[in-house]
């Protein structure tokens, strides 16, 4: 099938947009802030001009933004290379558009209620990877950082140390193994789940499979694996793996912290969906995030985006956004099958502030590349030490201001001279203190870290990714590159396990290492 998406750089509207972006600048004397779904998103640190704003509207119209948004939110086929919808918004719609969503949620809530009433499952081991892991880790650490009556451990990596560490010290009789996998074929998840099952069996748990719950879009495979039907919670093909937090995948958060947390996240995300669906382009948070991202990546040439949550509880947000953006936008072929001739999805990286300041912010300030930064902070803290929070806020604003305003040679020189340095030394040292400034950033302020505000924040990033995919003309909902690696790994595993299988079809280095690892194995 052929999809008639005009190559981006052949659009006049793209040329106008790119030209306007080059001419635009950061406006230090005005505030460009949008408030929606309980969030404030301050875009003052991104380049702006009325011409850029107008050009963005034409570009989005050329990309049929409104029609495509309707397709996405209405459950049409947005994921064209896999011929499916990407209807994660249906999972959080106040009135679920499909009966199975309500039925499954009720089943899940009943399971949690029964467990809570019986004070059952003191321990939960959540096994899943990628989209079946990051969002759950994030919500558990965001809201369970203080107290959880259940012990929760996460296992994603195939490295056996991960599952060994997770199971250690737990009482198998009262441990629930949650196996989250959309496909129920992911090797890491299934191997780890097998180790957990063996551990239950070794402890003589009477009916070990009853200690295992599956969350999957392939209940048939989970059942084949041995999990009883009543312990299987479904989601569907039309929910992408990295968008599945809104499904039963978040069971672990509900059990570890509370079902109210999950309900609050769904409500916040739904509020952001509504805003995305209804707000005009210039007042639309996800759209403005996307436009800033496209300017920074495809016009100004920044290769990465730094995510800096100034909130200890949001440590996993970086990985969550990293998977969301990089797995979605790490593509360079458009829907026609042609190479996109501008750089697409940036690398995403980061760490919570203020740790990040003492780790890599120097590079952001004065390195030769630099990167745009998304600063994310809560206006109010949930602890009782105001000085801590004021200091955190001060650092966040200060880092951002330094990146925005920079420091001229004259300012630096003046500083050195008033510090008592001789003129010659002052002029030498001042050069080291110059800060170019003008480094783009967005500041996102949450009133408090609540399930509602976190839900809204995550949904904003999801829609940002959709809009960027639309502008670049790429499909943000598939991941063929990862699939390719998985296939190769299965072949190599076979070669490692069965030395009789010839491993000659690789490149020379891979063949060499397959041989080496085989020998290492036989020596053990
Ligand atoms: O990394 C590829 C991927 O398919 C992700 O999209 C997904 O979140 C992850 O693997 C796990 O897949 P599954 O939920 O099917 O186990």
Coordinates of C-alpha atoms and ligand atoms in Angstrom, one line a residue:
X1 CA 0.0 0.0 0.0
X2 CA 1.2 3.5 -0.8
X3 CA 0.6 6.5 1.4
X4 CA 0.6 9.8 -0.3
X5 CA 2.5 11.9 2.2
X6 CA 4.4 14.7 0.4
X7 CA 8.1 14.6 1.4
X8 CA 8.5 17.2 4.0
X9 CA 11.2 19.3 2.4
X10 CA 9.2 19.5 -0.8
X11 CA 6.5 21.5 1.0
X12 CA 6.6 25.2 0.6
X13 CA 5.1 25.4 4.1
X14 CA 8.2 23.5 5.4
X15 CA 10.6 25.9 3.8
X16 CA 8.6 28.9 5.3
X17 CA 8.6 27.2 8.7
X18 CA 12.3 26.5 8.6
X19 CA 13.2 30.0 7.4
X20 CA 11.0 31.6 10.0
X21 CA 12.6 29.4 12.7
X22 CA 16.1 30.5 11.7
X23 CA 15.0 34.2 12.0
X24 CA 13.1 33.7 15.2
X25 CA 14.7 34.2 18.6
X26 CA 14.1 33.6 22.3
X27 CA 12.1 36.5 23.7
X28 CA 13.7 37.3 27.1
X29 CA 11.2 40.1 27.8
X30 CA 7.9 38.2 27.5
X31 CA 6.3 35.1 28.9
X32 CA 4.8 32.5 26.7
X33 CA 3.0 30.1 29.0
X34 CA 0.1 27.7 28.4
X35 CA -2.0 26.3 31.2
X36 CA -4.0 23.1 30.7
X37 CA -5.0 20.0 32.5
X38 CA -3.4 21.4 35.6
X39 CA 0.0 21.9 34.0
X40 CA 1.8 25.1 33.1
X41 CA 4.1 24.8 30.1
X42 CA 6.3 27.8 29.7
X43 CA 7.7 28.1 26.1
X44 CA 9.4 31.4 26.7
X45 CA 12.8 29.6 26.4
X46 CA 12.1 28.5 22.8
X47 CA 12.6 30.5 19.7
X48 CA 9.5 32.4 18.7
X49 CA 8.2 35.0 16.2
X50 CA 4.7 35.7 14.9
X51 CA 5.9 34.6 11.5
X52 CA 7.0 31.2 12.9
X53 CA 3.7 30.8 14.6
X54 CA 1.8 31.5 11.3
X55 CA 4.2 29.2 9.4
X56 CA 3.6 26.4 11.9
X57 CA -0.2 26.6 11.3
X58 CA 0.2 26.3 7.6
X59 CA 2.7 23.4 8.0
X60 CA 0.3 21.6 10.3
X61 CA -2.6 22.2 7.9
X62 CA -0.5 20.8 5.0
X63 CA 0.1 17.7 7.2
X64 CA -3.7 17.4 7.8
X65 CA -3.2 17.8 11.5
X66 CA -6.8 18.1 12.4
X67 CA -7.9 15.1 10.3
X68 CA -5.1 12.9 11.5
X69 CA -5.7 13.9 15.1
X70 CA -9.4 12.8 14.6
X71 CA -8.2 9.5 13.2
X72 CA -5.9 9.0 16.2
X73 CA -8.5 9.9 18.9
X74 CA -11.3 8.2 17.0
X75 CA -9.5 4.8 16.9
X76 CA -8.8 4.9 13.1
X77 CA -5.7 3.3 11.6
X78 CA -2.9 5.6 12.7
X79 CA -0.3 2.9 12.8
X80 CA -0.3 2.3 9.1
X81 CA 2.7 0.1 8.7
X82 CA 1.1 -2.4 11.1
X83 CA -2.5 -1.7 9.9
X84 CA -3.8 -0.8 13.4
X85 CA -5.2 1.9 15.5
X86 CA -3.1 3.5 18.2
X87 CA -6.0 4.1 20.5
X88 CA -4.4 4.4 24.0
X89 CA -6.7 7.4 24.6
X90 CA -9.7 5.0 24.6
X91 CA -8.3 3.5 27.8
X92 CA -8.6 6.7 29.7
X93 CA -11.7 8.2 28.1
X94 CA -14.2 9.1 30.8
X95 CA -16.8 7.1 28.9
X96 CA -15.0 4.0 27.6
X97 CA -15.8 3.7 23.9
X98 CA -15.5 -0.1 24.0
X99 CA -17.3 -2.4 26.4
X100 CA -14.3 -4.6 26.8
X101 CA -12.4 -1.7 28.4
X102 CA -15.0 -1.4 31.2
X103 CA -15.3 -5.2 31.6
X104 CA -11.6 -5.7 32.0
X105 CA -11.2 -2.7 34.4
X106 CA -14.0 -4.1 36.6
X107 CA -12.3 -7.6 36.6
X108 CA -9.0 -6.0 37.6
X109 CA -10.6 -3.8 40.3
X110 CA -12.3 -6.9 41.7
X111 CA -9.0 -8.8 41.8
X112 CA -7.3 -5.9 43.6
X113 CA -10.2 -5.5 46.1
X114 CA -10.2 -9.2 46.9
X115 CA -6.5 -9.1 47.5
X116 CA -6.6 -5.9 49.6
X117 CA -9.4 -7.2 51.8
X118 CA -7.6 -10.4 52.4
X119 CA -4.3 -8.5 53.0
X120 CA -3.0 -11.0 50.5
X121 CA 0.3 -10.6 48.5
X122 CA 2.7 -8.8 50.7
X123 CA 5.2 -8.9 47.8
X124 CA 4.8 -8.2 44.1
X125 CA 7.4 -9.0 41.5
X126 CA 6.6 -7.1 38.3
X127 CA 8.2 -8.8 35.3
X128 CA 8.1 -6.9 32.0
X129 CA 10.3 -4.8 29.8
X130 CA 10.1 -1.5 27.9
X131 CA 6.5 -0.3 27.7
X132 CA 5.5 -3.1 30.1
X133 CA 7.9 -1.7 32.7
X134 CA 8.9 1.9 32.6
X135 CA 5.6 3.5 33.2
X136 CA 4.8 1.2 36.1
X137 CA 8.2 1.8 37.7
X138 CA 7.6 5.5 37.2
X139 CA 4.2 5.6 38.9
X140 CA 5.2 3.3 41.7
X141 CA 8.2 5.5 42.5
X142 CA 6.3 8.7 42.0
X143 CA 3.6 7.8 44.5
X144 CA 4.9 5.0 46.6
X145 CA 8.3 6.6 47.5
X146 CA 7.2 7.1 51.1
X147 CA 5.2 4.1 52.0
X148 CA 3.9 1.0 50.4
X149 CA 2.4 -1.9 52.4
X150 CA 3.5 -4.3 49.7
X151 CA 7.1 -4.8 48.7
X152 CA 7.5 -4.3 45.0
X153 CA 10.4 -5.4 42.9
X154 CA 10.8 -4.9 39.1
X155 CA 12.6 -7.3 36.8
X156 CA 13.1 -6.4 33.1
X157 CA 16.7 -7.3 32.1
X158 CA 17.5 -10.9 31.0
X159 CA 20.7 -10.7 33.1
X160 CA 20.0 -13.4 35.6
X161 CA 21.2 -11.1 38.4
X162 CA 18.0 -9.1 38.0
X163 CA 15.6 -11.9 38.8
X164 CA 17.9 -13.3 41.4
X165 CA 18.0 -10.0 43.2
X166 CA 14.3 -9.4 42.9
X167 CA 13.3 -12.8 44.4
X168 CA 15.8 -12.8 47.2
X169 CA 14.4 -12.6 50.7
X170 CA 10.8 -12.7 49.6
X171 CA 8.3 -15.2 51.0
X172 CA 7.1 -17.2 47.9
X173 CA 3.8 -18.1 49.6
X174 CA 2.8 -14.5 49.7
X175 CA 4.4 -13.2 46.4
X176 CA 2.4 -12.3 43.4
X177 CA 4.3 -12.5 40.1
X178 CA 2.9 -10.0 37.6
X179 CA 3.9 -10.9 34.1
X180 CA 3.3 -7.9 31.8
X181 CA 3.8 -8.5 28.1
X182 CA 1.7 -7.3 25.2
X183 CA 3.0 -9.9 22.9
X184 CA 3.7 -12.6 25.5
X185 CA 6.7 -13.6 23.4
X186 CA 9.3 -11.3 24.7
X187 CA 12.2 -13.5 25.6
X188 CA 13.4 -11.5 28.6
X189 CA 10.0 -11.5 30.2
X190 CA 9.2 -15.1 29.5
X191 CA 12.6 -16.3 30.8
X192 CA 12.3 -14.2 33.9
X193 CA 8.8 -15.5 34.5
X194 CA 10.0 -19.1 34.1
X195 CA 12.6 -18.5 36.8
X196 CA 10.0 -17.0 39.1
X197 CA 7.7 -20.0 38.5
X198 CA 10.5 -22.4 39.3
X199 CA 11.2 -20.4 42.5
X200 CA 7.5 -20.8 43.5
X201 CA 7.6 -24.5 42.7
X202 CA 10.9 -25.0 44.6
X203 CA 9.2 -23.5 47.7
X204 CA 6.3 -25.9 47.4
X205 CA 3.7 -23.2 46.9
X206 CA 0.6 -25.4 46.6
X207 CA -0.7 -24.1 43.3
X208 CA 2.2 -22.0 41.9
X209 CA 0.3 -20.8 38.8
X210 CA -2.3 -19.1 41.0
X211 CA 0.5 -16.8 42.3
X212 CA 1.1 -15.6 38.7
X213 CA -0.9 -13.0 36.9
X214 CA -0.6 -12.1 33.2
X215 CA -1.3 -8.8 31.5
X216 CA -1.3 -9.2 27.8
X217 CA -2.9 -8.6 24.4
X218 CA -2.4 -12.4 23.8
X219 CA -4.4 -14.1 26.6
X220 CA -4.2 -17.3 24.5
X221 CA -0.4 -17.4 24.9
X222 CA -0.6 -16.7 28.6
X223 CA -3.0 -19.5 29.0
X224 CA -0.8 -21.9 27.0
X225 CA 2.0 -20.9 29.3
X226 CA -0.1 -22.2 32.2
X227 CA -1.6 -19.1 33.8
X228 CA -5.3 -19.7 34.7
X229 CA -7.8 -17.7 32.8
X230 CA -9.1 -15.8 35.8
X231 CA -5.5 -14.5 36.4
X232 CA -5.2 -13.1 32.9
X233 CA -6.0 -9.4 32.2
X234 CA -6.2 -8.3 28.7
X235 CA -5.5 -5.3 26.6
X236 CA -5.6 -5.1 22.9
X237 CA -3.7 -4.9 19.7
X238 CA -4.8 -1.3 19.2
X239 CA -2.7 -0.3 22.3
X240 CA 1.0 0.1 21.5
X241 CA 3.4 -1.4 24.0
X242 CA 4.9 1.9 25.0
X243 CA 1.4 3.4 25.4
X244 CA 0.1 0.5 27.6
X245 CA 0.5 2.1 31.0
X246 CA -3.2 3.1 30.7
X247 CA -4.2 -0.6 30.5
X248 CA -4.1 -3.3 33.1
X249 CA -0.3 -3.1 32.9
X250 CA -0.6 -0.6 35.7
X251 CA -2.0 -3.3 38.1
X252 CA 1.2 -3.2 40.1
X253 CA 0.8 0.5 40.9
X254 CA -2.8 -0.1 42.0
X255 CA -1.7 -2.9 44.3
X256 CA 1.4 -1.2 45.6
X257 CA 0.1 2.2 46.2
X258 CA -3.6 2.4 45.4
X259 CA -6.3 2.1 42.7
X260 CA -7.0 5.8 43.3
X261 CA -3.5 6.6 41.9
X262 CA -4.3 4.8 38.7
X263 CA -7.7 6.4 38.4
X264 CA -6.1 9.8 39.0
X265 CA -3.5 9.2 36.3
X266 CA -6.2 8.2 33.8
X267 CA -8.3 11.3 34.6
X268 CA -5.3 13.6 34.2
X269 CA -4.4 11.9 30.9
X270 CA -8.0 12.2 29.7
X271 CA -7.9 16.0 30.6
X272 CA -4.8 16.3 28.4
X273 CA -6.4 14.4 25.6
X274 CA -9.3 16.8 25.7
X275 CA -7.0 19.8 25.6
X276 CA -5.1 18.3 22.7
X277 CA -8.3 17.7 20.9
X278 CA -9.8 21.1 21.4
X279 CA -7.2 23.8 22.1
X280 CA -6.1 26.0 19.2
X281 CA -2.6 25.4 17.9
X282 CA -1.0 28.3 19.6
X283 CA -2.5 27.3 22.9
X284 CA -2.0 23.6 22.6
X285 CA 0.7 22.2 24.9
X286 CA 1.5 19.0 23.1
X287 CA 1.5 20.8 19.7
X288 CA 3.8 23.5 21.0
X289 CA 6.1 20.9 22.5
X290 CA 6.2 19.2 19.2
X291 CA 6.9 22.4 17.2
X292 CA 9.7 23.4 19.5
X293 CA 11.1 19.9 19.1
X294 CA 11.0 20.0 15.3
X295 CA 12.6 23.5 15.3
X296 CA 15.4 22.4 17.6
X297 CA 16.1 19.1 15.8
X298 CA 15.4 19.7 12.2
X299 CA 16.2 23.4 11.8
X300 CA 18.7 24.3 14.6
X301 CA 20.3 20.9 14.4
X302 CA 20.3 19.9 18.1
X303 CA 20.9 16.1 18.2
X304 CA 19.4 15.4 21.6
X305 CA 16.8 16.5 24.1
X306 CA 17.7 16.6 27.8
X307 CA 14.9 15.9 30.2
X308 CA 15.5 17.3 33.7
X309 CA 12.8 16.5 36.2
X310 CA 13.5 18.6 39.3
X311 CA 11.8 16.0 41.4
X312 CA 13.5 13.0 43.0
X313 CA 10.3 11.0 42.6
X314 CA 10.3 11.4 38.9
X315 CA 13.7 9.6 38.3
X316 CA 12.1 7.1 36.0
X317 CA 10.5 9.8 33.9
X318 CA 13.6 10.1 31.8
X319 CA 13.6 6.4 30.8
X320 CA 9.9 6.6 30.2
X321 CA 10.2 9.6 27.8
X322 CA 13.3 8.1 26.3
X323 CA 11.5 5.0 25.2
X324 CA 8.4 6.9 24.2
X325 CA 10.3 9.4 22.0
X326 CA 13.2 7.3 20.7
X327 CA 11.2 4.1 19.9
X328 CA 8.5 6.2 18.3
X329 CA 10.6 8.7 16.4
X330 CA 13.9 6.9 15.8
X331 CA 13.0 6.5 12.2
X332 CA 14.2 8.1 9.0
X333 CA 11.9 6.8 6.3
X334 CA 8.5 8.4 5.7
X335 CA 5.2 6.8 5.0
X336 CA 6.0 6.7 1.3
X337 CA 9.1 4.7 2.0
X338 CA 11.4 7.7 1.2
X339 CA 14.2 8.9 3.4
X340 CA 13.3 12.0 5.3
X341 CA 15.8 14.7 4.3
X342 CA 15.9 16.5 7.7
X343 CA 17.1 15.0 11.0
X344 CA 14.2 13.3 12.8
X345 CA 13.8 12.1 16.5
X346 CA 16.5 13.3 18.8
X347 CA 18.3 11.2 21.4
X348 CA 16.6 11.7 24.7
X349 CA 18.6 11.6 27.9
X350 CA 18.7 13.1 31.4
X351 CA 18.6 12.7 35.1
X352 CA 16.8 14.4 38.0
X353 CA 18.0 17.8 39.1
X354 CA 20.0 18.6 41.1
X355 CA 22.1 15.5 40.6
X356 CA 22.2 16.3 36.9
X357 CA 23.8 19.7 37.6
X358 CA 26.7 17.9 39.2
X359 CA 27.0 15.4 36.4
X360 CA 26.6 16.8 33.0
X361 CA 25.1 20.3 33.2
X362 CA 28.6 21.8 32.5
X363 CA 28.3 20.2 29.0
X364 CA 24.8 21.8 28.6
X365 CA 26.1 25.2 29.6
X366 CA 29.4 25.5 27.7
X367 CA 29.9 22.3 25.6
X368 CA 30.2 22.7 21.9
X369 CA 26.9 21.0 21.1
X370 CA 24.5 21.7 23.9
X371 CA 21.0 20.4 24.0
X372 CA 17.5 21.8 24.5
X373 CA 16.2 21.0 28.0
X374 CA 12.8 20.2 29.3
X375 CA 12.8 21.4 32.9
X376 CA 10.0 19.7 34.9
X377 CA 9.3 20.8 38.5
X378 CA 6.5 20.9 41.1
X379 CA 5.5 24.2 42.5
X380 CA 4.7 22.6 45.9
X381 CA 6.4 19.7 47.6
X382 CA 4.8 17.0 49.7
X383 CA 7.3 17.0 52.5
X384 CA 7.6 19.4 55.3
X385 CA 11.0 21.0 54.7
X386 CA 10.4 24.3 52.9
X387 CA 14.1 25.1 52.6
X388 CA 14.7 22.0 50.6
X389 CA 12.0 22.8 48.1
X390 CA 12.9 26.5 47.8
X391 CA 16.5 25.4 47.1
X392 CA 15.3 22.9 44.5
X393 CA 13.2 25.5 42.8
X394 CA 16.0 28.1 42.9
X395 CA 18.4 25.7 41.3
X396 CA 15.9 24.8 38.6
X397 CA 15.2 28.4 37.7
X398 CA 18.9 29.4 38.0
X399 CA 20.1 26.7 35.6
X400 CA 17.4 27.6 33.1
X401 CA 18.2 31.3 33.3
X402 CA 21.9 30.7 32.8
X403 CA 21.1 28.6 29.7
X404 CA 18.8 31.3 28.4
X405 CA 20.7 34.5 29.1
X406 CA 24.3 33.2 29.2
X407 CA 27.1 35.5 30.1
X408 CA 29.0 37.9 27.8
X409 CA 32.7 38.4 27.8
X410 CA 32.2 41.9 29.3
X411 CA 30.2 40.6 32.2
X412 CA 32.7 37.9 32.8
X413 CA 35.6 40.4 32.7
X414 CA 33.8 42.7 35.1
X415 CA 33.3 39.8 37.5
X416 CA 37.0 38.9 37.3
X417 CA 38.2 42.5 37.8
X418 CA 35.9 43.1 40.7
X419 CA 37.2 39.8 42.2
X420 CA 40.6 41.6 42.4
X421 CA 42.4 40.0 39.4
X422 CA 45.0 41.9 37.4
X423 CA 43.8 43.1 34.0
X424 CA 45.8 40.5 32.0
X425 CA 44.7 37.6 34.1
X426 CA 41.2 38.9 34.2
X427 CA 40.9 39.0 30.4
X428 CA 42.3 35.5 30.2
X429 CA 40.0 34.0 32.8
X430 CA 37.0 35.9 31.5
X431 CA 37.1 33.9 28.3
X432 CA 36.6 30.7 30.2
X433 CA 33.6 32.1 31.9
X434 CA 31.7 33.2 28.8
X435 CA 28.4 31.4 28.4
X436 CA 26.8 31.6 25.0
X437 CA 23.3 31.4 26.3
X438 CA 20.3 31.1 24.0
X439 CA 20.0 27.4 24.7
X440 CA 16.4 26.4 24.1
X441 CA 14.3 25.0 26.9
X442 CA 10.7 24.4 28.1
X443 CA 9.7 24.7 31.7
X444 CA 6.8 22.5 32.8
X445 CA 5.4 23.2 36.2
X446 CA 3.1 20.8 38.0
X447 CA 1.2 22.3 41.0
X448 CA 1.9 19.2 43.0
X449 CA 3.0 15.8 41.9
X450 CA -0.4 14.2 41.8
X451 CA -1.6 11.2 39.8
X452 CA -3.7 13.7 37.8
X453 CA -0.8 15.9 37.0
X454 CA 1.6 13.0 36.1
X455 CA -1.1 11.5 33.9
X456 CA -1.5 14.8 32.1
X457 CA 2.2 15.2 31.7
X458 CA 2.7 11.7 30.2
X459 CA -0.2 12.3 27.8
X460 CA 1.3 15.6 26.7
X461 CA 4.5 13.8 25.7
X462 CA 2.5 11.1 23.9
X463 CA 0.7 13.7 21.8
X464 CA 3.9 15.6 21.2
X465 CA 5.3 12.5 19.7
X466 CA 2.3 12.0 17.5
X467 CA 2.5 15.5 16.1
X468 CA 6.2 15.2 15.5
X469 CA 5.7 12.0 13.6
X470 CA 3.0 13.7 11.5
X471 CA 5.3 16.6 10.6
X472 CA 8.2 14.4 9.7
X473 CA 5.8 12.0 7.8
X474 CA 7.0 9.0 9.8
X475 CA 4.9 6.4 11.7
X476 CA 5.6 6.8 15.4
X477 CA 3.7 3.6 16.3
X478 CA 5.9 0.9 14.9
X479 CA 9.4 -0.3 15.9
X480 CA 10.8 -2.4 13.1
X481 CA 14.4 -1.8 14.0
X482 CA 14.0 -3.4 17.5
X483 CA 12.1 -6.3 15.9
X484 CA 15.1 -7.0 13.6
X485 CA 17.5 -7.1 16.5
X486 CA 15.1 -9.5 18.4
X487 CA 15.1 -11.9 15.4
X488 CA 18.9 -11.9 15.1
X489 CA 19.2 -12.6 18.8
X490 CA 17.0 -15.6 18.5
X491 CA 19.3 -17.0 15.8
X492 CA 22.5 -16.4 17.7
X493 CA 21.0 -17.9 20.9
X494 CA 20.3 -21.1 18.9
X495 CA 23.9 -21.1 17.7
X496 CA 25.3 -20.6 21.2
X497 CA 23.1 -23.4 22.6
X498 CA 23.7 -25.8 19.8
X499 CA 27.3 -25.9 18.7
X500 CA 26.4 -28.2 15.9
X501 CA 24.7 -25.3 14.2
X502 CA 27.0 -23.5 11.8
X503 CA 27.5 -19.8 12.6
X504 CA 29.1 -18.7 9.4
X505 CA 26.4 -16.4 7.9
X506 CA 27.4 -13.5 10.1
X507 CA 30.0 -10.8 9.7
X508 CA 33.5 -12.1 10.6
X509 CA 33.5 -10.4 14.0
X510 CA 30.1 -11.8 15.1
X511 CA 31.2 -15.3 13.9
X512 CA 34.4 -15.0 15.9
X513 CA 32.5 -14.0 19.1
X514 CA 29.9 -16.7 18.7
X515 CA 32.8 -19.2 18.6
X516 CA 34.4 -17.6 21.6
X517 CA 31.3 -17.6 23.7
X518 CA 30.5 -21.2 22.7
X519 CA 34.0 -22.2 24.0
X520 CA 33.5 -20.2 27.2
X521 CA 30.3 -22.0 27.7
X522 CA 31.8 -25.5 27.2
X523 CA 34.7 -24.6 29.6
X524 CA 32.1 -24.0 32.5
Ligands
LIG1 O1 11.4 -2.8 22.6 C1 10.4 -3.4 21.7 C2 9.1 -3.7 22.4 O2 8.3 -4.3 21.5 C3 8.5 -2.4 23.0 O3 7.8 -1.7 22.1 C4 7.7 -3.0 24.1 O4 7.3 -2.1 25.1 C5 8.7 -4.1 24.7 O5 9.3 -4.5 23.5 C6 8.0 -5.2 25.4 O6 7.1 -5.9 24.6 P1 6.0 -6.8 25.2 O7 5.2 -6.0 26.1 O8 5.3 -7.4 24.1 O9 6.7 -7.9 26.1

